[in-house]
Structure formats: structure tokens, C-alpha cells
């Protein structure tokens, strides 16, 4: 009878203490509703390599088989490591339902958190985490895991919060922290002072837009799908266009001169991701799209700066955020997607005689292993509710005559039909990043004059409030501020007409 009374007391006490405080007589909590007998364990501490220490692996969004697979990987690697060879890893499937933060729509919500943080040197911990990540990526490739998984070495949930709902909340917080640490969803910044721009949005004339559909196909999970290109005229003011030209070192006083070598490098245009499955190269490299002029490393770093962004860049990004994409959250492409080699902004300055290749900017179905893929997975670019990869191009040269050429060409691969967009001053071109396109060199009639343009690599995140259907563009263009209204036309090219 006495023993039974103690048993009644032990269970609630353990639930209050949580698994980070094993009982001195060997009682330990496996699940919030279970108590099992474990050998006496000590938490990992520096210099305790010869003692057994307790680690917990909490999973969310994984089924039992997947959780066991990750547990096997983590257990094997910790056993093989000198720093954690004495560690014992206990598995708890906190939730098989994805743990998706409210402010991160489209995330997979798949996570495995190992805690408490082992007290080993930081470089050893990073090495262990890297080895575990590589092994988990291999399990994804082999099909043992259905989708990528976020791996976290965590301090664990607060003491006393051991209920299942509390642990789920802790995993949700870990997903949020992971996305924040890697900058996976950082909205475009506002212009200094919180205003849309120094003068607000005031188009100089009529705003016109053309929505082009191409590359139509049946896609699993989407049905009939087409890529989009949106061409907008009348949004960028002359003063903003000239300020952007100055930002990239264009010589407005003599537009016929070749690009300034202080800012530009011949053959320096490298802004597309190398697919290692195709090219067999390092996935953290950028591919050259041709032999045109590109910004120097120093100029590109200044252009992309987040600590001291050029004022003209901030003004244009505010225009994108407040006017062009009011129904979503536009963000710069994070280095967590393809690595730091693929920058969120770049600039082009093709000149007569240059040669360029067809290419795509990116595709979320082709992302390499890394923070973005762990958080959002791989998926078709226009999946409802998923972040959408979009590029924004703005032409800057003025004047630019039609017989000077240099259009941007867009390809409909099934029909091989092309759609050409002329580089009119201040024209904006928005495009799905998986659209095949190519820069075109100016004709000889342009002389040595470069055709300047700026490109933003963006990710459009759905509204976290859940309003709308996740279709953040093409927009029903909200240009009521234009005095003469707006004109919008739609065009279908080649295979897009089949839908």
C-alpha cells in the first residue's frame, strides 16, 4: 500500500519536472502521458565523456517511421562522435501533424529538435549537426523520408512545460527561429520615415500593363499551369529611373560610352543557379548567362547591402511592396535558397556583339539541400499557398530606339514561340523565375551604347492572415491613383492557349 501511494505521487511530480530532470531512483518520462524506467542518467556536461548523458529528440510533422529513421541517424552519429559517444538519445513523436507557424504560410512544418544543447565546443557541435543534416538529406533522396526536415539543436522547452500542446508550441517556435536566422521571409523594407517614397506614388502618366501566359502544361497537384510575364509601363518616374542609373554607375553624361570599369566587369553577369544534377558543379555557385557586362564584386555588394541600402533601391522596393504586390509579402531572395553566390539584386549592361543563352532564374522544385528546402520543401512554382519565385526587371536607359534592339526574349518551349519585350525607359517586367528567357544584345546601330537594367530576385509569400487564395500575382492592377486610370491586356503564347 505504501509503494502504491509513492507511485501515485511520482507520476505528477515527474510531469512537473519534465524529462530534463530524471528521478534519482531511475524514473524518467518518455511521453507526457507515459512513465518508464530508465537507468540513472546525467545531463551532458563538459568533461563528462565517460558518463552516460540524456538527450531528447522531439519531432513534429513526421510519421512514426520517419521519426524512427531520424532517431536512428542521430543516435548513430552521436555514438560515433567523440564528444557525444556516451549520449543516449530518446525519441518522442510530439506531433505527426505539421507544426507550421501562423506567420510562415507554405512551410512544411517538419522538424526534429535535439535537446538539451550538449555542452561541447561549438565547432564540434556544428560538425555533428552538419553530419546529421547530410545524412538526413541522403534519407530524403533515397525516399526513406517523404520530404526535407529542419534539424535543430535546442535548449529545449521551458522547465515544467511538458504537456503535448506546449511541446508542439516549442517546435513551432523552433521553426520560426530557423526561418528568422536564415532570413527566409524578410519583407522588403519601407522607405526611410515610413512613407512609400519621398513624394508618394504618383505616376507621370497612364499606366499600362500586359499579362502574358506561356509554357502551358499539366502539372501534378496543380492541373493546367502556365508561367506568367507581366509588363508594366508608367510606374517608374524619371527621377527614380535616373537615381537607379546613378546607383549602378551608369554614365548619364555620355550614354554612348562603354560601362564604367570602376563598377562593371566584362563577362561578370553570373546570376543564375547551377543545377548540379545537370552541370555537375558545386550547388553554391552561380552560372554565367552570357558574356555581357556585370557589376564588380564591390559594386554588387553595395547594391545588395541591407545595412546601408542605396536610397533609390529602397524607393523602388517600396513601390513594389505597396503598389505592385499589395496582396502578398515580397521578399528578397534569401541566401538560404541557393547560397550567397546568387545575389538578390543584379544588373545587366549588354552591348552590341554580346552573346547570351536561354536560362531560367530559379525554380523552387530545383532548390538544393539547405535552409530554404528544409523549411519549405521542393514544389512547383505556382503551388497554391506556397511562396512564389518571381524576378523583377526594370529598364533604365534613356533614350532607347526600337531599331537599337536588345529586347528580353521569353520562350514557350513546347511551341518554340518567342515573346519579345522592348527595353523602354522605366518599363517594369515581372516574371515567374522558371520562365525560359534570354538577354539580347543591342544592334550595331546602338554603337557602343549599353542597355542598362536592374533585376530583383524576389520570393512572394502569401498573406499570413490567410486572406485570398494564395494567388499573390498577376495582379488585378490597383493603379487607381493614375489620373487616366489603367489599361490591362492579356496575351496567351503558344502552348498556353491549349488550356
Short mmCIF file of C-alpha atoms in Angstrom, two decimals:
data_model
loop_
_atom_site.label_atom_id
_atom_site.label_comp_id
_atom_site.label_asym_id
_atom_site.label_seq_id
_atom_site.Cartn_x
_atom_site.Cartn_y
_atom_site.Cartn_z
CA UNK A 1 0.00 0.00 0.00
CA UNK A 2 2.86 2.35 0.80
CA UNK A 3 4.51 1.61 -2.53
CA UNK A 4 1.28 2.36 -4.39
CA UNK A 5 1.00 5.72 -2.67
CA UNK A 6 4.51 6.64 -3.76
CA UNK A 7 3.70 5.59 -7.31
CA UNK A 8 0.73 7.97 -7.34
CA UNK A 9 2.99 10.79 -6.21
CA UNK A 10 5.82 10.02 -8.63
CA UNK A 11 3.81 10.42 -11.82
CA UNK A 12 2.59 14.01 -11.30
CA UNK A 13 5.95 15.07 -9.87
CA UNK A 14 7.71 13.83 -12.97
CA UNK A 15 5.23 15.62 -15.20
CA UNK A 16 6.03 18.85 -13.38
CA UNK A 17 9.77 18.40 -13.52
CA UNK A 18 9.91 17.33 -17.14
CA UNK A 19 12.36 14.95 -18.79
CA UNK A 20 15.35 17.24 -18.23
CA UNK A 21 15.31 16.23 -14.54
CA UNK A 22 15.44 12.41 -14.25
CA UNK A 23 14.47 10.92 -10.88
CA UNK A 24 17.35 9.90 -8.66
CA UNK A 25 15.92 6.38 -8.46
CA UNK A 26 15.79 6.00 -12.21
CA UNK A 27 12.30 7.23 -13.15
CA UNK A 28 12.15 9.17 -16.44
CA UNK A 29 9.39 10.50 -18.68
CA UNK A 30 9.16 9.16 -22.23
CA UNK A 31 5.93 10.86 -23.29
CA UNK A 32 3.71 13.38 -21.48
CA UNK A 33 1.35 10.53 -20.61
CA UNK A 34 3.91 7.75 -20.04
CA UNK A 35 6.46 6.96 -17.33
CA UNK A 36 9.10 4.32 -17.98
CA UNK A 37 12.07 3.10 -16.01
CA UNK A 38 15.46 4.28 -17.28
CA UNK A 39 18.97 3.76 -15.96
CA UNK A 40 20.28 6.63 -13.87
CA UNK A 41 21.39 9.34 -16.35
CA UNK A 42 23.17 12.65 -16.08
CA UNK A 43 22.70 15.59 -18.45
CA UNK A 44 25.59 16.14 -20.86
CA UNK A 45 28.19 18.41 -19.39
CA UNK A 46 31.67 19.43 -20.37
CA UNK A 47 34.19 16.79 -19.40
CA UNK A 48 31.52 14.09 -18.95
CA UNK A 49 32.50 11.95 -21.93
CA UNK A 50 32.77 8.82 -19.80
CA UNK A 51 29.32 9.23 -18.28
CA UNK A 52 26.01 8.48 -19.91
CA UNK A 53 24.02 11.62 -20.67
CA UNK A 54 20.41 12.06 -21.74
CA UNK A 55 19.35 13.78 -24.97
CA UNK A 56 15.83 14.07 -26.29
CA UNK A 57 14.76 14.09 -29.94
CA UNK A 58 11.38 15.74 -30.41
CA UNK A 59 9.77 15.53 -33.85
CA UNK A 60 6.87 17.36 -35.44
CA UNK A 61 5.27 16.74 -38.84
CA UNK A 62 6.90 13.30 -39.21
CA UNK A 63 5.08 9.99 -39.01
CA UNK A 64 6.34 7.23 -36.72
CA UNK A 65 8.50 5.55 -39.37
CA UNK A 66 10.13 8.81 -40.40
CA UNK A 67 10.75 9.77 -36.78
CA UNK A 68 12.40 6.40 -36.15
CA UNK A 69 14.59 6.92 -39.23
CA UNK A 70 15.78 10.32 -37.98
CA UNK A 71 16.29 8.86 -34.48
CA UNK A 72 18.47 6.09 -35.93
CA UNK A 73 20.57 8.64 -37.83
CA UNK A 74 21.02 10.92 -34.82
CA UNK A 75 21.79 8.03 -32.46
CA UNK A 76 24.39 6.54 -34.79
CA UNK A 77 26.17 9.84 -35.38
CA UNK A 78 26.24 10.81 -31.71
CA UNK A 79 27.63 7.38 -30.84
CA UNK A 80 30.35 7.79 -33.45
CA UNK A 81 31.32 11.26 -32.23
CA UNK A 82 33.94 11.51 -29.52
CA UNK A 83 32.17 14.42 -27.81
CA UNK A 84 28.80 12.64 -27.50
CA UNK A 85 29.77 8.98 -27.55
CA UNK A 86 28.20 8.49 -24.11
CA UNK A 87 24.93 10.20 -25.01
CA UNK A 88 21.65 8.31 -25.03
CA UNK A 89 19.02 9.75 -27.39
CA UNK A 90 15.36 9.21 -26.51
CA UNK A 91 12.72 9.78 -29.20
CA UNK A 92 9.39 11.49 -28.68
CA UNK A 93 6.96 11.99 -31.56
CA UNK A 94 5.39 15.21 -30.32
CA UNK A 95 3.08 15.66 -33.31
CA UNK A 96 2.58 13.92 -36.61
CA UNK A 97 0.70 17.00 -37.78
CA UNK A 98 2.92 19.67 -39.38
CA UNK A 99 3.94 22.39 -36.92
CA UNK A 100 3.55 25.50 -39.11
CA UNK A 101 3.85 28.98 -37.57
CA UNK A 102 0.96 31.31 -38.36
CA UNK A 103 3.37 33.85 -39.84
CA UNK A 104 5.06 31.34 -42.15
CA UNK A 105 2.39 30.07 -44.58
CA UNK A 106 3.61 27.46 -47.01
CA UNK A 107 6.19 25.98 -44.63
CA UNK A 108 6.38 22.20 -44.39
CA UNK A 109 6.31 22.22 -40.59
CA UNK A 110 8.63 19.20 -40.40
CA UNK A 111 11.22 19.41 -37.64
CA UNK A 112 13.45 17.28 -35.43
CA UNK A 113 14.82 19.09 -32.38
CA UNK A 114 17.59 17.58 -30.27
CA UNK A 115 17.88 18.93 -26.73
CA UNK A 116 19.23 19.98 -24.29
CA UNK A 117 22.22 21.56 -26.00
CA UNK A 118 25.23 19.33 -25.39
CA UNK A 119 27.99 21.21 -23.59
CA UNK A 120 30.68 20.59 -26.14
CA UNK A 121 32.82 23.06 -28.10
CA UNK A 122 30.77 24.99 -30.65
CA UNK A 123 32.84 23.85 -33.62
CA UNK A 124 32.29 20.19 -32.65
CA UNK A 125 28.56 20.76 -32.28
CA UNK A 126 28.39 22.40 -35.71
CA UNK A 127 30.30 19.50 -37.23
CA UNK A 128 27.92 16.97 -35.67
CA UNK A 129 24.89 18.95 -36.89
CA UNK A 130 26.37 19.14 -40.41
CA UNK A 131 26.94 15.37 -40.50
CA UNK A 132 23.39 14.74 -39.27
CA UNK A 133 21.99 17.14 -41.90
CA UNK A 134 23.85 15.39 -44.71
CA UNK A 135 22.59 12.00 -43.53
CA UNK A 136 19.00 13.29 -43.36
CA UNK A 137 19.33 14.78 -46.87
CA UNK A 138 20.50 11.38 -48.10
CA UNK A 139 17.45 9.79 -46.47
CA UNK A 140 15.23 12.27 -48.35
CA UNK A 141 16.94 11.43 -51.64
CA UNK A 142 16.53 7.69 -51.02
CA UNK A 143 12.83 8.06 -50.22
CA UNK A 144 13.19 6.95 -46.60
CA UNK A 145 11.92 10.41 -45.64
CA UNK A 146 9.00 11.83 -47.62
CA UNK A 147 10.29 15.42 -47.54
CA UNK A 148 13.10 17.54 -46.05
CA UNK A 149 13.29 18.16 -42.30
CA UNK A 150 14.52 21.10 -40.22
CA UNK A 151 17.17 19.99 -37.73
CA UNK A 152 17.64 22.00 -34.55
CA UNK A 153 19.93 21.66 -31.57
CA UNK A 154 17.77 23.34 -28.96
CA UNK A 155 17.93 24.24 -25.28
CA UNK A 156 14.56 22.50 -25.05
CA UNK A 157 11.13 23.62 -23.85
CA UNK A 158 10.90 25.64 -20.63
CA UNK A 159 11.01 23.54 -17.49
CA UNK A 160 7.58 22.45 -16.37
CA UNK A 161 6.01 22.82 -19.82
CA UNK A 162 5.75 19.15 -20.68
CA UNK A 163 2.20 18.89 -21.94
CA UNK A 164 1.92 17.80 -25.57
CA UNK A 165 0.44 21.13 -26.68
CA UNK A 166 3.28 23.02 -25.01
CA UNK A 167 5.88 20.89 -26.72
CA UNK A 168 4.17 21.45 -30.06
CA UNK A 169 4.35 25.18 -29.42
CA UNK A 170 8.04 24.82 -28.66
CA UNK A 171 8.59 23.11 -32.02
CA UNK A 172 6.58 25.86 -33.76
CA UNK A 173 8.89 28.42 -32.12
CA UNK A 174 11.92 26.49 -33.35
CA UNK A 175 10.60 26.61 -36.94
CA UNK A 176 10.10 30.37 -36.58
CA UNK A 177 13.62 30.83 -35.20
CA UNK A 178 15.08 28.75 -38.02
CA UNK A 179 13.37 30.87 -40.68
CA UNK A 180 14.41 34.08 -38.92
CA UNK A 181 18.05 33.05 -38.50
CA UNK A 182 18.36 32.26 -42.21
CA UNK A 183 16.34 35.26 -43.41
CA UNK A 184 13.83 33.11 -45.28
CA UNK A 185 10.97 35.62 -45.01
CA UNK A 186 12.24 39.20 -44.69
CA UNK A 187 9.73 41.66 -46.24
CA UNK A 188 11.06 44.47 -48.41
CA UNK A 189 11.94 47.44 -46.24
CA UNK A 190 9.97 50.67 -46.21
CA UNK A 191 11.43 53.94 -47.42
CA UNK A 192 13.07 55.88 -44.53
CA UNK A 193 10.47 57.67 -42.46
CA UNK A 194 7.83 55.02 -43.13
CA UNK A 195 6.47 56.75 -46.23
CA UNK A 196 6.05 54.96 -49.53
CA UNK A 197 8.59 57.28 -51.16
CA UNK A 198 9.71 60.89 -50.87
CA UNK A 199 6.77 62.05 -52.97
CA UNK A 200 4.46 59.06 -52.58
CA UNK A 201 3.16 57.11 -55.55
CA UNK A 202 2.33 59.50 -58.37
CA UNK A 203 2.70 58.03 -61.88
CA UNK A 204 3.62 60.57 -64.51
CA UNK A 205 1.04 59.35 -66.98
CA UNK A 206 -1.23 56.50 -67.94
CA UNK A 207 -0.27 53.10 -66.50
CA UNK A 208 -0.47 50.20 -68.94
CA UNK A 209 0.10 46.52 -68.27
CA UNK A 210 0.24 43.36 -70.33
CA UNK A 211 -0.15 39.93 -68.73
CA UNK A 212 1.44 37.19 -70.84
CA UNK A 213 0.86 33.47 -70.31
CA UNK A 214 3.18 30.86 -71.80
CA UNK A 215 4.68 27.40 -71.25
CA UNK A 216 1.36 25.70 -70.52
CA UNK A 217 1.36 22.15 -69.18
CA UNK A 218 -0.43 19.73 -66.86
CA UNK A 219 1.39 19.69 -63.52
CA UNK A 220 0.83 17.18 -60.73
CA UNK A 221 -1.07 18.85 -57.91
CA UNK A 222 -1.81 21.98 -59.96
CA UNK A 223 -3.72 20.81 -63.01
CA UNK A 224 -3.30 23.09 -66.00
CA UNK A 225 -0.48 25.53 -65.29
CA UNK A 226 1.06 28.44 -67.17
CA UNK A 227 4.01 30.70 -66.42
CA UNK A 228 3.39 34.44 -66.34
CA UNK A 229 5.16 37.56 -67.54
CA UNK A 230 3.73 40.98 -66.65
CA UNK A 231 4.91 44.13 -68.45
CA UNK A 232 4.10 47.47 -66.78
CA UNK A 233 4.68 50.98 -68.17
CA UNK A 234 4.16 54.30 -66.41
CA UNK A 235 5.03 53.40 -62.80
CA UNK A 236 8.68 54.43 -62.57
CA UNK A 237 9.24 58.19 -62.54
CA UNK A 238 12.08 59.81 -64.47
CA UNK A 239 13.77 60.90 -61.23
CA UNK A 240 13.69 57.35 -59.81
CA UNK A 241 14.98 55.86 -63.05
CA UNK A 242 17.89 58.32 -63.13
CA UNK A 243 18.66 57.66 -59.47
CA UNK A 244 18.82 53.92 -60.18
CA UNK A 245 21.17 54.60 -63.11
CA UNK A 246 23.46 56.59 -60.81
CA UNK A 247 23.37 53.76 -58.27
CA UNK A 248 24.90 51.29 -60.75
CA UNK A 249 27.49 53.76 -62.06
CA UNK A 250 25.90 54.40 -65.46
CA UNK A 251 27.44 57.38 -67.22
CA UNK A 252 24.40 59.50 -67.96
CA UNK A 253 26.54 62.41 -69.19
CA UNK A 254 27.80 60.24 -72.06
CA UNK A 255 25.43 57.31 -72.63
CA UNK A 256 27.38 56.12 -75.67
CA UNK A 257 30.40 55.16 -73.57
CA UNK A 258 31.03 51.57 -72.54
CA UNK A 259 30.19 50.67 -68.92
CA UNK A 260 32.44 52.29 -66.32
CA UNK A 261 35.16 49.74 -65.36
CA UNK A 262 35.06 51.11 -61.81
CA UNK A 263 31.61 49.47 -61.47
CA UNK A 264 31.43 46.92 -64.29
CA UNK A 265 33.34 43.80 -65.38
CA UNK A 266 33.15 42.23 -68.82
CA UNK A 267 31.75 38.70 -68.56
CA UNK A 268 30.70 39.38 -64.98
CA UNK A 269 27.00 38.62 -65.43
CA UNK A 270 26.52 35.49 -63.29
CA UNK A 271 23.16 35.39 -61.60
CA UNK A 272 21.53 32.02 -62.18
CA UNK A 273 21.74 28.90 -60.07
CA UNK A 274 23.84 25.98 -61.32
CA UNK A 275 21.84 22.75 -61.15
CA UNK A 276 24.43 20.16 -60.05
CA UNK A 277 22.27 17.37 -61.48
CA UNK A 278 22.80 18.91 -64.92
CA UNK A 279 26.15 20.66 -64.69
CA UNK A 280 27.89 18.53 -62.07
CA UNK A 281 29.13 21.64 -60.30
CA UNK A 282 29.03 22.97 -56.77
CA UNK A 283 25.45 23.93 -55.90
CA UNK A 284 26.71 27.08 -54.16
CA UNK A 285 27.87 28.63 -57.41
CA UNK A 286 26.25 30.97 -59.90
CA UNK A 287 26.19 30.29 -63.62
CA UNK A 288 27.09 32.77 -66.32
CA UNK A 289 24.22 33.55 -68.68
CA UNK A 290 26.44 35.04 -71.37
CA UNK A 291 29.41 37.28 -71.98
CA UNK A 292 27.86 40.64 -71.12
CA UNK A 293 28.91 43.24 -68.61
CA UNK A 294 28.12 42.59 -64.96
CA UNK A 295 28.70 44.57 -61.78
CA UNK A 296 32.01 44.14 -60.00
CA UNK A 297 32.02 42.30 -56.68
CA UNK A 298 32.33 45.57 -54.75
CA UNK A 299 29.55 47.30 -56.70
CA UNK A 300 27.27 44.29 -56.32
CA UNK A 301 27.90 44.18 -52.57
CA UNK A 302 26.96 47.87 -52.26
CA UNK A 303 23.85 47.37 -54.39
CA UNK A 304 22.63 44.45 -52.26
CA UNK A 305 23.55 45.99 -48.91
CA UNK A 306 20.88 45.58 -46.23
CA UNK A 307 22.65 47.72 -43.63
CA UNK A 308 23.18 50.72 -45.96
CA UNK A 309 20.87 50.19 -48.94
CA UNK A 310 21.03 52.80 -51.71
CA UNK A 311 18.07 55.21 -51.35
CA UNK A 312 16.91 54.59 -54.93
CA UNK A 313 16.81 50.83 -54.29
CA UNK A 314 14.72 51.41 -51.17
CA UNK A 315 12.33 53.65 -53.08
CA UNK A 316 11.84 51.09 -55.84
CA UNK A 317 11.35 48.26 -53.34
CA UNK A 318 8.73 50.34 -51.55
CA UNK A 319 6.94 50.78 -54.89
CA UNK A 320 6.99 47.02 -55.37
CA UNK A 321 5.70 46.35 -51.88
CA UNK A 322 2.96 48.97 -51.68
CA UNK A 323 1.75 49.25 -55.28
CA UNK A 324 2.73 46.22 -57.33
CA UNK A 325 2.27 43.45 -54.73
CA UNK A 326 -0.26 44.68 -52.17
CA UNK A 327 -1.83 41.22 -51.86
CA UNK A 328 1.31 39.38 -50.77
CA UNK A 329 4.61 39.84 -48.99
CA UNK A 330 7.51 40.40 -51.42
CA UNK A 331 10.92 39.48 -50.01
CA UNK A 332 14.41 39.47 -51.45
CA UNK A 333 15.70 36.02 -52.40
CA UNK A 334 17.46 34.72 -49.30
CA UNK A 335 20.98 33.29 -49.32
CA UNK A 336 19.31 30.33 -47.62
CA UNK A 337 17.90 29.29 -51.01
CA UNK A 338 20.94 28.93 -53.28
CA UNK A 339 23.77 30.29 -51.17
CA UNK A 340 25.43 33.69 -51.20
CA UNK A 341 26.71 33.33 -54.79
CA UNK A 342 23.22 34.03 -56.18
CA UNK A 343 22.54 37.61 -55.11
CA UNK A 344 19.04 39.11 -54.68
CA UNK A 345 19.88 42.02 -56.99
CA UNK A 346 21.99 42.19 -60.12
CA UNK A 347 22.42 44.48 -63.13
CA UNK A 348 22.85 43.99 -66.88
CA UNK A 349 24.59 46.15 -69.46
CA UNK A 350 24.62 44.26 -72.79
CA UNK A 351 26.41 45.89 -75.71
CA UNK A 352 26.48 45.14 -79.45
CA UNK A 353 28.16 41.84 -80.24
CA UNK A 354 27.46 40.17 -76.88
CA UNK A 355 26.00 36.67 -76.90
CA UNK A 356 23.56 35.26 -74.32
CA UNK A 357 21.98 31.91 -73.53
CA UNK A 358 18.46 30.82 -72.71
CA UNK A 359 18.11 30.25 -68.99
CA UNK A 360 15.74 30.31 -66.04
CA UNK A 361 16.46 32.33 -62.92
CA UNK A 362 15.32 29.66 -60.46
CA UNK A 363 12.62 27.13 -59.66
CA UNK A 364 11.53 26.03 -56.17
CA UNK A 365 11.27 22.46 -57.41
CA UNK A 366 15.06 22.51 -58.08
CA UNK A 367 16.34 24.01 -54.83
CA UNK A 368 19.41 22.27 -53.39
CA UNK A 369 19.61 20.93 -49.84
CA UNK A 370 19.74 23.87 -47.48
CA UNK A 371 17.74 26.07 -45.10
CA UNK A 372 15.06 27.05 -47.64
CA UNK A 373 14.45 23.48 -48.77
CA UNK A 374 14.37 22.22 -45.17
CA UNK A 375 11.72 24.81 -44.30
CA UNK A 376 9.55 24.92 -47.45
CA UNK A 377 10.48 21.77 -49.36
CA UNK A 378 10.52 21.43 -53.15
CA UNK A 379 7.34 22.23 -55.06
CA UNK A 380 6.04 23.63 -58.38
CA UNK A 381 6.42 27.39 -58.53
CA UNK A 382 2.73 28.22 -58.68
CA UNK A 383 1.50 25.85 -55.99
CA UNK A 384 -1.47 27.50 -54.23
CA UNK A 385 -0.44 28.81 -50.83
CA UNK A 386 3.28 28.38 -51.50
CA UNK A 387 5.91 31.12 -51.79
CA UNK A 388 6.34 32.09 -55.43
CA UNK A 389 9.70 32.78 -57.08
CA UNK A 390 9.44 35.94 -59.20
CA UNK A 391 12.00 38.22 -60.84
CA UNK A 392 11.50 41.93 -61.43
CA UNK A 393 13.37 43.69 -64.23
CA UNK A 394 13.42 47.47 -64.76
CA UNK A 395 14.91 49.06 -67.87
CA UNK A 396 16.92 52.22 -67.20
CA UNK A 397 18.49 53.51 -70.44
CA UNK A 398 17.02 56.66 -71.99
CA UNK A 399 16.52 57.24 -74.80
CA UNK A 400 16.23 53.80 -76.39
CA UNK A 401 15.12 53.49 -80.01
CA UNK A 402 13.39 50.38 -81.32
CA UNK A 403 15.99 49.82 -84.05
CA UNK A 404 18.68 49.52 -81.35
CA UNK A 405 17.11 46.17 -80.40
CA UNK A 406 18.12 44.48 -77.11
CA UNK A 407 14.69 43.06 -76.17
CA UNK A 408 14.29 40.46 -73.45
CA UNK A 409 13.03 37.29 -75.11
CA UNK A 410 10.69 34.81 -73.44
CA UNK A 411 10.35 31.27 -74.78
CA UNK A 412 7.38 28.93 -74.92
CA UNK A 413 9.33 25.61 -75.07
CA UNK A 414 6.52 23.37 -76.41
CA UNK A 415 5.90 25.56 -79.45
CA UNK A 416 9.29 27.35 -79.60
CA UNK A 417 7.41 30.62 -79.99
CA UNK A 418 9.00 33.74 -78.53
CA UNK A 419 7.57 36.84 -76.91
CA UNK A 420 9.83 39.91 -77.04
CA UNK A 421 9.75 42.86 -74.66
CA UNK A 422 11.49 46.05 -75.78
CA UNK A 423 13.59 47.90 -73.17
CA UNK A 424 11.58 51.11 -72.96
CA UNK A 425 12.83 53.55 -70.29
CA UNK A 426 11.29 52.84 -66.87
CA UNK A 427 9.44 49.73 -68.07
CA UNK A 428 8.97 47.02 -65.42
CA UNK A 429 8.88 43.34 -66.32
CA UNK A 430 7.71 40.79 -63.74
CA UNK A 431 8.20 37.11 -64.49
CA UNK A 432 7.99 33.73 -62.88
CA UNK A 433 11.57 32.67 -62.30
CA UNK A 434 11.01 29.34 -64.07
CA UNK A 435 10.26 31.12 -67.38
CA UNK A 436 12.89 30.46 -70.06
CA UNK A 437 14.26 33.81 -71.20
CA UNK A 438 17.32 35.46 -72.66
CA UNK A 439 19.00 38.86 -72.77
CA UNK A 440 19.55 40.11 -76.32
CA UNK A 441 22.47 42.30 -77.35
CA UNK A 442 21.82 45.70 -78.96
CA UNK A 443 22.22 46.00 -82.71
CA UNK A 444 25.22 47.71 -84.27
CA UNK A 445 23.03 50.80 -84.74
CA UNK A 446 23.31 51.37 -80.97
CA UNK A 447 27.09 51.72 -81.30
CA UNK A 448 28.92 51.07 -78.01
CA UNK A 449 25.90 52.21 -76.01
CA UNK A 450 25.00 49.71 -73.23
CA UNK A 451 21.40 48.81 -72.43
CA UNK A 452 21.19 49.15 -68.64
CA UNK A 453 18.74 47.26 -66.45
CA UNK A 454 18.36 46.19 -62.83
CA UNK A 455 16.98 42.84 -61.70
CA UNK A 456 15.43 41.89 -58.36
CA UNK A 457 15.18 38.20 -57.40
CA UNK A 458 12.07 38.01 -55.20
CA UNK A 459 10.04 35.48 -53.29
CA UNK A 460 6.35 36.38 -52.90
CA UNK A 461 4.95 34.94 -49.70
CA UNK A 462 1.19 34.54 -49.23
CA UNK A 463 -0.72 36.71 -46.81
CA UNK A 464 -0.12 35.22 -43.31
CA UNK A 465 -3.67 36.21 -42.34
CA UNK A 466 -4.95 33.65 -44.81
CA UNK A 467 -6.97 36.13 -46.86
CA UNK A 468 -7.25 35.33 -50.53
CA UNK A 469 -6.33 32.05 -52.21
CA UNK A 470 -2.56 32.47 -52.16
CA UNK A 471 -2.51 33.89 -55.69
CA UNK A 472 -0.44 37.00 -54.98
CA UNK A 473 0.05 37.87 -58.65
CA UNK A 474 -0.52 38.50 -61.53
CA UNK A 475 -2.31 41.38 -60.00
CA UNK A 476 -5.61 42.92 -60.79
CA UNK A 477 -3.51 46.02 -61.04
CA UNK A 478 -4.53 48.54 -58.34
CA UNK A 479 -3.49 51.65 -60.17
CA UNK A 480 -6.49 53.81 -59.38
CA UNK A 481 -4.03 56.52 -58.35
CA UNK A 482 -3.18 57.08 -62.01
CA UNK A 483 -5.10 60.07 -63.29
CA UNK A 484 -6.02 58.40 -66.56
CA UNK A 485 -6.74 55.01 -64.99
CA UNK A 486 -5.00 51.86 -66.19
CA UNK A 487 -5.23 49.64 -69.21
CA UNK A 488 -4.61 45.91 -68.86
CA UNK A 489 -4.47 43.37 -71.66
CA UNK A 490 -3.86 39.62 -71.59
CA UNK A 491 -1.96 37.54 -74.13
CA UNK A 492 -1.51 33.77 -74.40
CA UNK A 493 1.53 32.46 -76.25
CA UNK A 494 1.90 29.03 -77.87
CA UNK A 495 1.09 26.15 -75.50
CA UNK A 496 -0.71 28.46 -73.04
CA UNK A 497 -3.62 28.62 -75.47
CA UNK A 498 -4.27 24.89 -75.04
CA UNK A 499 -5.64 25.35 -71.53
#
